[in-house]
XYZ file of C-alpha atoms in Angstrom:
671
model
C 0.000 0.000 0.000
C 1.772 3.041 -1.356
C 2.774 5.629 1.236
C 1.478 3.725 4.276
C 4.912 3.117 5.824
C 5.762 6.814 5.560
C 2.397 7.798 7.026
C 2.778 5.455 10.015
C 6.355 6.568 10.674
C 5.400 10.252 10.590
C 1.995 10.207 12.272
C 1.917 7.125 14.500
C 5.480 6.341 15.612
C 5.811 9.429 17.870
C 2.952 8.119 20.015
C 4.427 4.652 20.589
C 6.275 4.682 23.906
C 8.319 2.099 25.771
C 6.181 2.558 28.867
C 2.534 2.966 29.813
C 1.450 6.591 30.407
C -0.185 7.371 33.735
C -3.609 7.812 32.164
C -3.377 4.329 30.633
C -2.438 2.585 33.882
C -5.250 4.433 35.658
C -7.625 3.210 32.966
C -6.357 -0.386 33.195
C -6.639 -0.432 36.980
C -10.369 0.288 36.988
C -11.318 -2.346 34.404
C -13.182 -5.524 35.332
C -12.306 -7.167 32.009
C -9.356 -7.025 29.607
C -8.091 -8.973 26.591
C -4.790 -10.857 26.407
C -3.031 -12.362 23.407
C -0.598 -15.209 24.112
C 1.216 -17.939 22.151
C 0.994 -21.688 22.658
C 3.928 -24.097 22.514
C 3.568 -24.249 18.714
C 3.816 -20.477 18.444
C 0.136 -20.059 17.530
C -1.651 -16.946 18.859
C -4.739 -17.215 21.054
C -6.946 -14.387 22.320
C -8.444 -14.497 25.832
C -11.051 -12.483 27.716
C -9.965 -11.930 31.324
C -12.693 -11.093 33.865
C -12.560 -10.274 37.570
C -15.277 -10.154 40.188
C -16.332 -6.479 40.560
C -16.393 -7.049 44.349
C -12.682 -7.881 44.266
C -10.968 -4.621 45.175
C -7.622 -5.680 43.725
C -7.349 -4.645 40.059
C -6.445 -7.048 37.271
C -3.380 -4.951 36.509
C -1.134 -3.215 39.032
C 1.702 -0.916 38.026
C 4.925 -1.618 39.913
C 6.914 1.337 38.609
C 5.300 4.656 39.478
C 7.659 6.757 37.385
C 7.594 5.110 33.964
C 5.109 2.239 34.361
C 7.373 -0.255 32.592
C 6.549 -3.150 34.903
C 3.102 -4.456 35.699
C 1.667 -7.331 37.669
C -1.382 -9.093 36.313
C -3.491 -11.358 38.536
C -6.584 -13.201 37.383
C -8.582 -16.398 37.363
C -8.982 -17.618 33.785
C -12.332 -18.659 32.363
C -12.940 -22.398 32.192
C -11.618 -23.789 28.918
C -9.477 -20.757 28.063
C -6.299 -21.887 26.223
C -4.274 -19.261 28.102
C -3.913 -21.745 30.989
C -1.867 -24.187 28.930
C 0.005 -21.352 27.229
C 1.206 -19.933 30.555
C 1.907 -23.309 32.168
C 4.398 -23.957 29.403
C 6.417 -20.953 30.571
C 6.593 -21.743 34.296
C 9.853 -23.688 34.274
C 11.347 -22.067 31.211
C 12.795 -18.898 32.730
C 15.270 -20.771 34.946
C 16.813 -22.494 31.926
C 17.510 -19.507 29.663
C 20.120 -16.815 29.492
C 19.154 -13.502 31.055
C 18.743 -11.671 27.736
C 17.195 -14.589 25.871
C 13.489 -14.433 25.229
C 11.389 -17.353 24.096
C 8.839 -16.514 21.406
C 5.960 -17.762 23.557
C 6.832 -15.282 26.341
C 5.506 -12.338 24.325
C 1.988 -11.092 25.016
C -0.461 -8.456 23.829
C -2.932 -6.579 26.031
C -6.068 -4.632 25.209
C -7.920 -2.601 27.798
C -11.407 -1.822 26.530
C -14.529 -0.297 28.053
C -17.504 -1.071 25.851
C -19.942 1.532 27.135
C -17.490 4.457 26.774
C -15.853 2.947 23.662
C -12.410 3.646 25.059
C -9.524 1.259 24.397
C -5.761 1.225 24.955
C -3.222 -1.358 23.879
C 0.096 -2.585 25.231
C 2.664 -5.244 24.340
C 5.386 -6.883 26.398
C 7.154 -9.950 27.703
C 6.077 -12.331 30.462
C 9.050 -12.583 32.820
C 7.506 -14.945 35.334
C 4.393 -17.050 35.868
C 3.082 -18.273 39.217
C 0.213 -20.738 39.590
C -1.737 -20.773 42.853
C -4.357 -23.497 42.582
C -6.678 -22.424 39.822
C -5.594 -18.804 40.076
C -2.880 -17.448 37.819
C -0.555 -14.638 38.825
C 1.666 -13.380 36.024
C 4.446 -10.810 36.333
C 4.504 -8.886 33.075
C 7.476 -6.737 32.120
C 6.218 -4.307 29.506
C 9.017 -3.447 27.091
C 6.904 -1.789 24.419
C 3.595 -0.037 24.966
C 1.289 1.558 22.465
C 1.041 4.897 24.213
C -2.071 6.205 22.540
C -5.780 5.747 22.613
C -7.324 3.696 19.804
C -10.340 5.140 18.008
C -13.837 4.214 19.261
C -15.002 2.895 15.898
C -17.150 -0.239 15.637
C -17.362 -0.849 19.420
C -20.865 -1.832 20.541
C -22.017 -0.276 23.805
C -22.396 -2.885 26.581
C -22.094 -3.013 30.343
C -21.885 -5.991 32.707
C -24.903 -5.827 35.024
C -24.278 -8.860 37.249
C -21.543 -11.326 38.139
C -21.958 -14.997 39.096
C -18.932 -17.247 39.705
C -18.767 -20.179 37.302
C -18.103 -23.707 38.588
C -15.825 -25.894 36.479
C -18.292 -28.773 36.250
C -21.031 -26.469 34.932
C -19.082 -25.631 31.769
C -19.290 -27.831 28.683
C -16.121 -27.789 26.572
C -15.762 -28.923 22.949
C -12.332 -29.038 21.298
C -11.837 -29.556 17.564
C -8.652 -30.101 15.543
C -9.700 -29.214 12.011
C -6.850 -28.873 9.548
C -5.141 -32.145 8.659
C -2.580 -30.330 6.472
C -1.047 -28.692 9.566
C -2.081 -31.132 12.284
C -1.871 -34.916 12.252
C -4.408 -35.158 15.081
C -7.444 -33.769 13.223
C -10.680 -35.014 14.750
C -13.205 -33.009 12.713
C -13.721 -31.528 9.267
C -16.126 -28.745 10.213
C -17.037 -26.312 12.953
C -20.064 -27.483 14.912
C -23.435 -25.848 14.282
C -23.217 -24.083 17.657
C -19.795 -22.667 16.792
C -21.122 -21.506 13.430
C -24.114 -19.831 15.054
C -21.914 -17.876 17.491
C -19.710 -16.620 14.644
C -22.555 -15.756 12.278
C -24.468 -13.634 14.804
C -21.415 -11.985 16.373
C -21.041 -8.202 16.406
C -17.743 -8.297 18.339
C -14.623 -10.440 18.382
C -10.956 -10.034 19.253
C -7.920 -11.047 17.221
C -4.408 -11.914 18.425
C -1.507 -11.701 15.957
C 2.270 -12.089 16.217
C 5.462 -10.608 14.863
C 8.665 -12.257 16.004
C 12.169 -11.120 15.037
C 14.778 -13.884 15.142
C 17.563 -11.596 13.983
C 19.889 -10.995 17.000
C 20.527 -7.463 15.731
C 16.977 -6.543 16.730
C 16.041 -5.816 20.333
C 13.423 -7.994 21.963
C 10.980 -5.084 21.835
C 11.064 -5.423 18.040
C 9.123 -8.667 18.450
C 5.742 -9.055 20.000
C 2.167 -10.232 20.160
C -0.789 -7.931 19.656
C -4.487 -8.256 20.437
C -7.104 -5.997 18.897
C -10.856 -5.491 18.591
C -13.056 -6.067 15.561
C -16.718 -5.094 15.436
C -19.639 -4.479 13.112
C -23.296 -5.247 12.687
C -24.410 -8.722 13.707
C -23.541 -10.868 10.685
C -20.475 -8.929 9.560
C -18.383 -12.120 9.894
C -19.250 -14.654 7.200
C -18.712 -18.415 7.291
C -17.355 -19.972 4.098
C -17.938 -23.264 2.287
C -15.161 -25.620 1.196
C -14.322 -23.472 -1.834
C -13.342 -20.664 0.597
C -15.304 -18.107 -1.436
C -19.009 -19.007 -1.080
C -20.762 -17.657 2.007
C -22.716 -20.017 4.244
C -25.976 -18.091 4.506
C -27.658 -20.071 7.288
C -25.326 -21.874 9.691
C -27.994 -24.322 10.823
C -29.507 -25.012 7.402
C -29.437 -28.738 6.607
C -28.468 -28.027 2.986
C -25.217 -26.291 3.877
C -21.804 -27.785 3.309
C -20.748 -30.516 5.701
C -17.354 -28.845 5.968
C -17.346 -25.285 7.296
C -13.903 -24.357 8.582
C -13.234 -20.864 7.236
C -14.549 -17.375 7.926
C -14.081 -13.884 6.512
C -14.800 -10.322 7.553
C -14.472 -6.902 5.849
C -11.573 -4.787 7.071
C -13.242 -1.492 7.915
C -11.394 1.809 7.834
C -9.785 2.584 11.204
C -6.687 4.397 12.463
C -4.561 3.541 9.413
C -2.031 1.964 11.785
C -2.174 -1.517 10.199
C -0.780 -3.273 13.271
C -2.999 -6.323 12.818
C -2.710 -6.411 9.020
C 1.049 -5.854 9.222
C 1.438 -8.766 11.600
C -0.672 -11.016 9.370
C 1.453 -10.018 6.398
C 4.595 -11.174 8.224
C 3.040 -14.222 9.931
C -0.407 -15.541 8.939
C -1.072 -17.308 12.253
C -3.908 -15.668 14.223
C -6.130 -16.336 17.231
C -9.739 -15.175 17.559
C -12.146 -15.181 20.471
C -15.895 -14.717 20.009
C -17.743 -13.908 23.268
C -21.437 -14.760 23.117
C -22.802 -11.971 25.279
C -26.277 -13.528 25.312
C -25.517 -17.122 26.361
C -22.177 -16.641 28.110
C -20.369 -19.038 25.771
C -16.787 -18.402 24.639
C -15.466 -19.583 21.272
C -11.675 -19.640 20.843
C -10.214 -20.150 17.371
C -6.683 -20.306 15.983
C -5.819 -20.562 12.309
C -4.113 -18.985 9.311
C -5.199 -15.641 7.894
C -4.947 -14.120 4.433
C -5.552 -10.497 3.447
C -7.579 -10.133 0.240
C -7.671 -6.955 -1.839
C -9.807 -5.518 -4.642
C -11.131 -8.241 -7.015
C -10.243 -11.077 -4.635
C -12.100 -9.308 -1.825
C -15.049 -8.456 -4.084
C -15.413 -12.108 -5.070
C -16.107 -13.062 -1.471
C -17.686 -9.895 -0.046
C -19.384 -7.654 -2.569
C -18.530 -3.990 -2.040
C -15.459 -4.728 0.076
C -12.077 -3.339 -0.992
C -10.220 -5.382 1.600
C -11.135 -8.355 3.758
C -9.438 -10.967 5.928
C -10.057 -14.697 5.515
C -9.121 -17.233 8.192
C -8.925 -21.005 7.764
C -9.445 -22.558 11.196
C -6.926 -25.071 12.556
C -8.330 -25.518 16.043
C -11.460 -24.387 17.904
C -12.488 -24.551 21.566
C -16.067 -23.874 22.640
C -16.775 -23.291 26.340
C -20.520 -23.163 26.963
C -21.759 -21.005 29.870
C -18.201 -20.005 30.817
C -18.651 -16.243 31.184
C -19.563 -15.013 34.698
C -20.944 -11.669 33.516
C -24.495 -10.990 32.374
C -24.313 -8.155 29.872
C -26.747 -5.387 28.959
C -26.658 -4.146 25.377
C -26.780 -0.338 25.132
C -26.336 0.565 21.476
C -24.480 -0.283 18.297
C -21.553 1.771 17.083
C -22.740 4.581 14.800
C -19.837 3.699 12.498
C -20.986 0.163 11.705
C -21.684 -0.093 7.961
C -25.356 -1.101 7.678
C -25.950 -4.751 6.798
C -29.716 -4.940 7.163
C -30.849 -2.552 4.434
C -33.621 -3.861 2.192
C -32.001 -5.265 -0.948
C -34.486 -3.357 -3.107
C -33.502 -0.084 -1.447
C -29.788 -0.619 -1.013
C -27.772 0.688 -3.919
C -30.444 3.039 -5.299
C -29.124 6.315 -6.657
C -29.405 9.392 -4.463
C -30.615 12.687 -5.942
C -29.832 16.060 -4.359
C -33.233 17.798 -4.403
C -32.105 20.966 -2.612
C -29.040 22.583 -1.046
C -28.873 25.240 1.661
C -25.745 26.950 2.974
C -26.250 27.381 6.700
C -22.818 28.887 7.352
C -19.385 29.039 5.754
C -18.642 25.459 6.777
C -22.124 23.965 7.268
C -24.460 22.870 4.498
C -27.855 21.142 4.553
C -28.615 18.771 1.682
C -32.032 17.367 0.844
C -31.617 13.798 -0.399
C -34.282 12.273 -2.607
C -34.767 8.573 -3.362
C -36.474 6.657 -6.139
C -38.167 4.344 -3.619
C -39.515 5.324 -0.170
C -37.238 4.677 2.803
C -38.104 4.297 6.477
C -36.098 5.912 9.230
C -36.439 6.656 12.927
C -35.657 10.191 14.156
C -32.061 10.287 15.374
C -30.765 7.667 12.945
C -28.049 8.157 10.326
C -27.763 7.430 6.622
C -24.741 5.760 5.033
C -23.915 6.800 1.468
C -21.510 5.205 -0.987
C -19.450 7.626 -3.116
C -16.969 4.955 -4.261
C -18.554 4.582 -7.695
C -18.155 8.264 -8.512
C -15.365 8.868 -10.998
C -14.627 12.450 -9.902
C -14.208 11.592 -6.222
C -12.090 8.555 -7.080
C -9.808 10.753 -9.193
C -9.563 13.339 -6.440
C -8.733 10.669 -3.871
C -5.890 9.348 -6.036
C -4.595 12.847 -6.855
C -4.731 13.908 -3.232
C -2.988 10.796 -1.860
C 0.499 12.225 -2.422
C -0.130 15.150 -0.074
C -2.427 13.373 2.368
C -1.658 9.643 2.883
C -4.884 9.262 4.845
C -6.670 9.261 1.479
C -4.787 6.161 0.348
C -7.343 3.689 1.655
C -10.399 5.930 1.762
C -13.400 3.752 0.872
C -15.463 6.896 0.077
C -18.291 5.672 2.295
C -19.745 8.286 4.633
C -22.421 8.383 7.346
C -24.341 11.473 8.462
C -27.146 11.938 10.945
C -30.524 12.753 9.428
C -31.489 16.219 10.644
C -35.071 16.387 9.363
C -37.981 14.412 10.802
C -40.436 12.138 8.990
C -43.609 13.877 7.888
C -45.747 10.741 7.938
C -46.772 8.620 10.927
C -45.429 5.539 9.105
C -41.877 7.008 9.297
C -41.581 6.433 5.532
C -40.352 9.153 3.187
C -39.013 9.705 -0.321
C -36.631 12.361 0.960
C -34.931 13.767 4.039
C -32.213 16.243 4.993
C -28.684 15.849 6.315
C -26.666 18.724 7.776
C -22.937 18.405 7.078
C -20.046 20.314 8.579
C -16.834 20.592 6.564
C -13.975 18.614 8.105
C -10.301 19.577 7.848
C -8.795 17.465 5.057
C -12.190 15.809 4.581
C -12.345 14.808 0.914
C -16.079 14.147 0.500
C -17.332 17.005 2.709
C -15.020 19.459 0.947
C -16.224 18.407 -2.503
C -19.865 18.724 -1.431
C -19.270 22.159 0.075
C -17.249 23.411 -2.896
C -19.879 22.299 -5.409
C -22.640 23.792 -3.245
C -20.827 27.149 -3.167
C -20.259 27.019 -6.928
C -23.947 26.267 -7.548
C -25.139 29.115 -5.340
C -22.423 31.785 -5.607
C -20.444 30.743 -8.660
C -17.191 30.456 -6.695
C -15.402 28.133 -4.301
C -14.708 28.836 -0.645
C -11.269 28.257 0.833
C -11.894 26.858 4.298
C -9.427 23.962 3.927
C -6.457 25.359 1.938
C -4.463 22.105 1.957
C -7.293 20.186 0.386
C -8.188 22.940 -2.051
C -4.706 22.564 -3.542
C -5.585 18.971 -4.274
C -8.989 19.876 -5.693
C -7.523 22.453 -8.034
C -5.874 19.664 -9.994
C -9.356 18.709 -11.205
C -11.752 21.575 -11.893
C -15.166 21.503 -10.202
C -16.618 24.279 -12.344
C -19.757 23.277 -14.205
C -20.337 20.261 -11.945
C -23.576 20.004 -9.980
C -24.271 17.803 -6.994
C -26.490 15.586 -9.118
C -23.559 14.835 -11.418
C -22.094 12.794 -8.560
C -22.807 9.057 -8.502
C -24.010 8.531 -4.920
C -25.713 5.353 -3.728
C -27.690 4.500 -0.614
C -26.040 1.848 1.552
C -28.528 1.937 4.381
C -30.157 3.730 7.303
C -29.390 2.685 10.840
C -28.483 3.786 14.363
C -29.565 3.309 17.979
C -28.776 6.818 19.216
C -32.407 7.716 19.727
C -35.096 7.315 22.405
C -37.709 6.752 19.674
C -38.861 3.199 18.928
C -39.879 1.691 15.582
C -43.472 2.857 16.093
C -42.410 6.467 16.602
C -43.098 6.638 20.355
C -40.579 7.313 23.109
C -39.388 3.812 23.933
C -40.460 2.113 27.156
C -36.866 0.828 27.440
C -35.578 4.311 28.337
C -36.440 6.690 31.133
C -39.266 9.065 30.145
C -37.240 12.045 31.323
C -34.647 12.844 28.648
C -31.553 15.041 28.665
C -29.992 16.025 25.321
C -26.511 17.575 25.564
C -24.929 18.822 22.344
C -21.751 20.570 21.293
C -21.945 22.529 18.041
C -23.072 20.413 15.078
C -23.821 17.636 17.594
C -27.317 19.106 17.870
C -28.237 17.363 14.595
C -29.679 14.048 15.880
C -31.659 15.902 18.545
C -33.177 18.168 15.908
C -34.753 15.187 14.191
C -36.167 13.769 17.440
C -37.599 17.079 18.677
C -39.044 17.941 15.260
C -40.735 14.541 15.150
C -42.342 14.887 18.574
C -43.459 18.412 17.702
C -45.086 17.225 14.469
C -46.739 14.192 16.107
C -47.574 15.195 19.704
C -49.487 11.941 20.244
C -46.101 10.171 20.161
C -44.878 12.363 23.028
C -46.021 10.162 25.924
C -47.672 11.967 28.839
C -44.988 11.457 31.497
C -42.071 12.396 29.229
C -40.162 15.678 29.178
C -36.939 16.867 27.537
C -34.168 19.223 28.607
C -31.745 20.374 25.909
C -28.333 21.900 26.700
C -26.578 23.186 23.580
C -23.053 24.613 23.610
C -22.218 26.832 20.618
C -19.333 29.182 19.924
C -21.660 31.824 18.549
C -25.363 31.891 17.636
C -24.862 34.501 14.924
C -24.622 32.290 11.837
C -27.810 31.542 9.942
C -27.791 27.879 10.978
C -27.814 28.641 14.708
C -30.321 31.470 14.319
C -32.731 29.222 12.416
C -32.499 26.478 15.029
C -32.920 28.897 17.938
C -35.996 30.408 16.352
C -37.445 26.943 15.822
C -36.599 25.944 19.395
C -38.342 29.030 20.731
C -41.576 28.165 18.920
C -41.468 24.539 20.084
C -40.772 25.538 23.674
C -43.811 27.852 23.667
C -46.000 25.014 22.377
C -44.916 22.550 25.061
C -44.369 24.949 27.965
C -42.495 23.001 30.674
C -42.244 19.690 28.810
C -39.399 20.838 26.534
C -36.798 23.276 27.804
C -33.802 24.686 25.912
C -30.669 26.281 27.342
C -27.958 27.702 25.082
C -24.369 27.984 26.314
C -22.332 30.622 24.462
C -18.681 29.557 24.663
C -17.370 32.662 22.861
C -18.196 36.350 22.996
C -21.025 37.312 20.703
C -22.494 40.555 19.398
C -25.883 38.976 19.863
C -26.707 39.899 23.462
C -28.146 37.334 25.859
C -31.198 39.569 26.266
C -31.970 39.122 22.568
C -32.065 35.391 23.070
C -34.029 35.644 26.295
C -36.756 37.529 24.421
C -37.196 34.465 22.227
C -37.780 32.343 25.323
C -34.436 30.569 25.122
C -32.396 30.600 28.318
C -28.755 31.669 27.906
C -25.555 30.914 29.778
C -22.061 32.269 29.144
C -19.193 29.771 29.088
C -18.978 26.003 28.954
C -21.388 23.407 30.293
C -20.196 22.687 33.838
C -21.398 20.428 36.625
C -22.798 23.422 38.505
C -24.703 24.707 35.459
C -26.119 21.278 34.672
C -27.381 20.973 38.223
C -28.946 24.457 38.067
C -30.849 23.791 34.863
C -31.573 20.110 35.391
C -31.871 19.215 39.075
C -33.050 15.657 38.375
C -30.205 14.814 35.975
C -29.473 11.525 37.782
C -33.016 10.381 36.966
C -32.762 11.126 33.252
C -31.786 9.160 30.172
C -28.796 11.143 28.917
C -27.767 11.565 25.270
C -24.494 13.305 24.404
C -23.287 14.313 20.945
C -20.441 16.532 19.759
C -16.632 16.694 19.524
C -14.700 13.894 21.225
C -13.282 16.010 24.077
C -16.708 17.475 24.803
C -18.318 14.045 24.877
C -15.667 12.533 27.129
C -16.085 15.363 29.641
C -19.890 15.097 29.642
C -19.908 11.311 29.987
C -17.458 11.467 32.884
C -19.558 14.172 34.548
C -22.783 12.172 34.291
C -21.150 8.930 35.409
C -18.865 10.171 38.207
C -20.592 13.298 39.491
C -24.281 12.578 38.902
C -24.074 8.760 39.211
C -26.120 8.157 36.079
C -25.952 4.401 35.313
C -23.776 3.526 32.326
C -26.757 2.030 30.500
C -28.554 5.381 30.633
C -25.700 7.387 29.078
C -25.702 7.329 25.279
C -23.193 8.967 22.967
C -22.531 9.628 19.310
C -19.789 11.688 17.685
C -18.514 12.863 14.325
C -14.785 12.235 14.669
C -14.406 9.478 12.085
């Protein structure tokens, strides 16, 4: 992949440290579950989910070096059937028989700290210096030589929280072990994954992958080798099982007509941080380990096998519309039924999951731009029109495919030299729908999306530039670096409807509205919407819907809206504030708006007060939230905006107001 090495060296390498930063160790210490990647005696990676009893005050990980956090102690009781037990046992007596600077391949490990409900994750890599077994409890001293000192992006992580913990007895767990690949193992006892294994894989929306990269050249330090463990997520069904030909998808795992030999799986490689740690490891060593937690039944499926990265035509042959995917042929599988002590509550799906459930008749239909409105210099509202009616719930997002457009493809290729992030841009974008359905059936032929220009954002810049050309006859230079790239291909004479844009789907759980249009009984009737800037968009759709269909606004429900804006003087903010004022008058105390002005404005607070909108100067603080929303701890909270804003609000609601994790919902526009 042209330019990727240079991009990683320039943009990523400075953040990779040989120690764990304080904020990472603090994060690790509070976790009740982590992921570990280890190697077995054959050098094969395995991924493991480590869980501790929330009542146990001792953390899974303890830092033993307060200054640089280069040494950590990890203590845990493995889940029944987890291959990590055998992997670590193999190392117990090894240390005494090796030279001080000699490191056995199997001593390397990878660590992933992840918190599903906040979508935060940090990674680390290191070497296991010592292993101690105390009955069925494992204590491992881990000497971290290389740590990924940065936070991974929150993409594709489904929101979940553990709601209860029950210790699991060994004799209550059923374990099935399969050796599948006779070409690499003389002890094969099966030719196919069991139907239960297939079902877990086919419905999964989350799994974890362990990979390895081992240097045997003595000129390299031991930190040049390592094991990594990472997260993969998507809509339920994003991992496909494959027939014997390794290209045909098994549509129904339990269908009696399916192949008798199902031992391979494949998933699309979605756009992430452009770090390529997992793909790079696979490129150097195809051996991988996967673990699929079944959050519903408590089963754990562990898999090890050989992976292959497929590009372009090879990827398209297996997964239509995918530019890159990863296929794994399974060598060994271990299924532990009812092994997980946690009962999990599902909160919401990641807003970045590419939709998989769109109606086949609707998916792929061409999108027409029926209207365009410039709300500010860097904000535009587009009215999208469809050939066939589509159904959406207020607060959901639409995913559009620009990959078939020749102009955007040319611009991506031309721009790649100056911005390597464009190298693997799939030209697929998701935006929240800002308008509300006008029919009680939630079905429309059109709706609006409000889009803010992003620095170095290829698609948003093209849309904004064409919109400005259509309306004013000239471009606007709000992203000079990208404009240089655009000037290589003229946009003059091009209209938005000249672009080839296709509908991929409509999805999203960031909404209190159910499929019938009512406020869901699964959420608290008292709602709190907190937005930063353009983050008001999903709330606009919800409030507009309830205003248009008051019968859907259940009697005991009420909404408080806190909106932080730099200035209310642009036409977009003024329009929204005027609309808010009218809605607030209609619903009196049931809907209340408060605007926080984070920058000085020529528009005086009194001007806003006259519209009925309450005004505060400065940022949204704990004190201000309490003043305007005394019962915040009793509300279902929704937060949307820039990443820093969202992190601060979520922490405030969780730590200061003690709002349960399952009642804090978030969505952002960072990726």
